[in-house]
Coordinates of C-alpha atoms in Angstrom, one line a residue:
R1 CA 122.6 -46.5 -90.3
Y2 CA 124.7 -47.6 -93.3
Q3 CA 122.7 -50.8 -93.6
Y4 CA 119.4 -48.9 -93.5
Y5 CA 120.8 -46.5 -96.2
L6 CA 121.6 -49.5 -98.4
Q7 CA 118.1 -51.0 -97.9
V8 CA 116.2 -47.8 -98.7
K9 CA 118.5 -47.3 -101.7
K10 CA 117.7 -50.8 -102.9
D11 CA 114.0 -50.2 -102.4
V12 CA 114.3 -47.1 -104.7
L13 CA 116.4 -48.8 -107.4
D14 CA 114.2 -51.9 -107.4
G15 CA 111.1 -49.8 -107.9
R16 CA 109.4 -50.5 -104.5
L17 CA 109.4 -46.7 -103.8
L18 CA 108.6 -44.4 -106.6
P19 CA 110.4 -41.0 -106.6
S20 CA 109.4 -38.2 -109.0
L21 CA 111.9 -37.3 -111.7
E22 CA 113.3 -34.5 -109.6
Q23 CA 113.5 -36.7 -106.5
G24 CA 115.2 -39.4 -108.4
I25 CA 117.8 -37.1 -109.7
R26 CA 118.4 -35.7 -106.2
L27 CA 118.6 -39.2 -104.7
A28 CA 121.1 -40.3 -107.4
G29 CA 123.2 -37.2 -106.8
L30 CA 123.3 -38.0 -103.1
A31 CA 124.2 -41.6 -103.8
V32 CA 127.1 -40.6 -106.0
Q33 CA 128.3 -38.2 -103.3
A34 CA 128.1 -41.0 -100.7
G35 CA 129.8 -43.5 -102.9
F36 CA 132.4 -41.5 -104.7
G37 CA 133.0 -38.2 -102.8
D38 CA 133.2 -34.7 -104.1
Y39 CA 132.5 -33.8 -107.7
N40 CA 135.8 -32.0 -108.3
H41 CA 137.8 -35.3 -107.8
F42 CA 136.8 -36.5 -111.3
E43 CA 138.1 -35.4 -114.7
S44 CA 134.8 -36.7 -116.3
H45 CA 131.6 -38.1 -115.1
D46 CA 131.5 -40.8 -117.8
F47 CA 131.8 -43.4 -115.0
L48 CA 128.2 -42.6 -114.0
R49 CA 126.9 -44.3 -117.2
E50 CA 128.1 -47.6 -115.6
Y51 CA 126.6 -46.9 -112.2
V52 CA 123.0 -47.8 -111.4
L53 CA 121.4 -44.4 -110.7
F54 CA 117.7 -44.8 -111.4
P55 CA 114.8 -47.1 -110.5
M56 CA 114.8 -50.1 -112.9
D57 CA 111.4 -49.3 -114.2
W58 CA 112.5 -45.9 -115.5
T59 CA 113.2 -45.6 -119.2
Q60 CA 116.1 -47.4 -120.8
D61 CA 116.3 -45.1 -123.8
E62 CA 120.0 -44.1 -124.2
A63 CA 119.3 -40.5 -125.0
V64 CA 117.0 -40.0 -122.1
L65 CA 119.4 -41.8 -119.7
E66 CA 122.3 -39.6 -120.9
E67 CA 120.3 -36.5 -120.2
L68 CA 119.3 -37.7 -116.8
T69 CA 122.9 -38.7 -116.0
Q70 CA 124.0 -35.2 -116.9
K71 CA 121.4 -33.8 -114.4
V72 CA 122.8 -36.2 -111.8
A73 CA 126.3 -34.9 -112.4
Q74 CA 125.0 -31.3 -111.9
E75 CA 123.2 -32.4 -108.7
H76 CA 126.4 -34.2 -107.5
R77 CA 128.3 -30.9 -107.9
T78 CA 125.9 -29.2 -105.4
H79 CA 126.9 -31.7 -102.7
S80 CA 130.6 -31.0 -102.7
G81 CA 132.0 -30.9 -99.2
I82 CA 129.4 -33.3 -97.7
T83 CA 130.8 -36.4 -96.1
A84 CA 129.6 -39.9 -97.2
A85 CA 127.8 -40.3 -93.9
E86 CA 126.0 -36.9 -94.3
A87 CA 125.0 -37.8 -97.9
E88 CA 123.7 -41.1 -96.7
L89 CA 121.6 -39.4 -94.0
M90 CA 120.3 -36.9 -96.5
Y91 CA 119.4 -39.7 -98.9
I92 CA 117.5 -41.5 -96.1
N93 CA 115.6 -38.3 -95.1
E94 CA 114.7 -37.7 -98.7
V95 CA 113.4 -41.3 -99.2
E96 CA 111.3 -41.1 -96.0
R97 CA 109.4 -38.2 -97.6
L98 CA 108.5 -40.2 -100.7
D99 CA 104.9 -41.1 -101.2
G100 CA 104.4 -44.7 -100.1
F101 CA 107.3 -44.8 -97.7
G102 CA 106.3 -47.0 -94.7
Q103 CA 103.4 -48.6 -96.6
E104 CA 103.2 -52.2 -97.6
T105 CA 101.0 -52.9 -100.6
F106 CA 99.7 -56.1 -102.2
P107 CA 98.1 -56.5 -105.7
V108 CA 94.5 -57.8 -105.4
K109 CA 91.3 -57.5 -107.2
D110 CA 88.0 -55.9 -106.1
N111 CA 84.6 -57.5 -106.5
H112 CA 84.4 -56.3 -110.1
G113 CA 87.7 -58.0 -111.0
N114 CA 89.6 -54.7 -111.3
D115 CA 93.3 -54.7 -110.4
I116 CA 93.9 -52.6 -107.3
H117 CA 96.5 -52.4 -104.5
L118 CA 95.6 -53.1 -101.0
G119 CA 97.9 -51.6 -98.5
I120 CA 98.6 -50.9 -94.8
F121 CA 99.9 -47.9 -93.1
F122 CA 99.8 -46.2 -89.7
M123 CA 96.2 -44.9 -90.1
G124 CA 94.7 -48.2 -91.3
I125 CA 94.1 -50.0 -94.6
F126 CA 94.0 -48.3 -97.9
V127 CA 92.9 -49.3 -101.4
K128 CA 94.5 -47.6 -104.4
N129 CA 93.2 -48.1 -107.9
R130 CA 95.1 -47.7 -111.2
I131 CA 94.2 -44.0 -111.6
G132 CA 95.5 -43.3 -108.1
T133 CA 92.2 -42.8 -106.3
T134 CA 92.6 -43.9 -102.7
V135 CA 90.0 -45.2 -100.2
I136 CA 91.1 -45.5 -96.5
Y137 CA 89.6 -47.7 -93.9
R138 CA 90.7 -46.4 -90.6
W139 CA 91.6 -48.7 -87.7
N140 CA 88.7 -47.4 -85.7
D141 CA 86.2 -48.3 -88.5
I142 CA 87.4 -51.9 -88.8
G143 CA 85.8 -54.5 -86.5
N144 CA 87.6 -57.6 -87.8
I145 CA 89.9 -58.8 -90.6
A146 CA 89.7 -62.3 -91.9
H147 CA 90.2 -64.4 -95.0
N148 CA 87.8 -66.8 -96.7
K149 CA 89.6 -69.0 -99.2
S150 CA 91.5 -66.6 -101.4
S151 CA 89.6 -63.6 -100.3
I152 CA 90.3 -61.0 -97.6
V153 CA 87.3 -59.8 -95.7
L154 CA 87.1 -56.4 -93.9
E155 CA 84.2 -56.3 -91.4
L156 CA 83.5 -52.7 -90.8
I157 CA 81.9 -51.2 -87.7
N158 CA 78.6 -49.4 -88.4
K159 CA 78.2 -51.0 -91.8
E160 CA 76.2 -54.1 -92.6
E161 CA 78.2 -55.0 -95.7
N162 CA 81.7 -56.5 -95.6
V163 CA 84.4 -55.4 -98.0
L164 CA 86.0 -58.2 -100.0
F165 CA 89.4 -58.3 -101.8
H166 CA 90.5 -61.2 -103.9
T167 CA 94.0 -62.6 -104.1
D168 CA 95.6 -65.2 -106.4
D169 CA 95.6 -68.0 -103.8
L170 CA 94.8 -69.0 -100.3
E171 CA 98.3 -68.5 -99.0
N172 CA 98.4 -64.9 -100.0
A173 CA 95.0 -64.2 -98.5
K174 CA 96.0 -65.9 -95.3
Y175 CA 99.3 -63.9 -95.1
I176 CA 97.7 -60.6 -95.9
S177 CA 94.8 -61.0 -93.5
R178 CA 97.1 -62.2 -90.6
L179 CA 99.4 -59.2 -91.2
F180 CA 96.6 -56.8 -91.3
A181 CA 94.8 -58.3 -88.3
A182 CA 98.1 -58.2 -86.2
R183 CA 98.6 -54.6 -87.1
H184 CA 94.9 -53.8 -86.3
K185 CA 95.2 -55.5 -82.9
F186 CA 98.4 -53.5 -82.1
Y187 CA 96.9 -50.2 -83.0
K188 CA 93.6 -50.9 -81.1
Q189 CA 95.4 -52.2 -78.0
N190 CA 97.8 -49.2 -77.9
K191 CA 95.0 -46.8 -78.7
I192 CA 97.0 -45.4 -81.6
C193 CA 93.9 -45.2 -83.7
T194 CA 94.0 -41.9 -85.6
E195 CA 90.8 -40.1 -86.2

């Protein structure tokens, strides 16, 4: 479990999972509890300034970071009495509720050249644009997944048109299409297709 905790924590800090501000503060408070123990063991929480608490794409403005660090210290205080193992488990449970957990996404372009994210999750394949609008292609609706040069092709059942996504190169298209096809095959064979 500890290795899993370290991995999900790294995913948060590296920006692969995006917590809200409140979630980020809660996660940082749990990480401090797991790493340093109870709040009352410290004369000052100045050491938190040196500890990586937030995702790397969050602001680097000193005043904002100071305010966030103070909020983490307050959050840390609420976890007094919780063991490191309990704090790690609470951290994991919190991360598993984050939007995007368990999803793998890839930057691609649509037929109009717009930057979008193509992703995979238990229900199928999803496409998310910059403003957050999501289109889902459920496993049951997909007949075949392939690639043609640097494009990924979704052949949909009951539709005459295929859906194309464009990647930077042939290798990316090949990797993504094979990953998606393997997951599609797994869900179809095991009849885990969600309606």
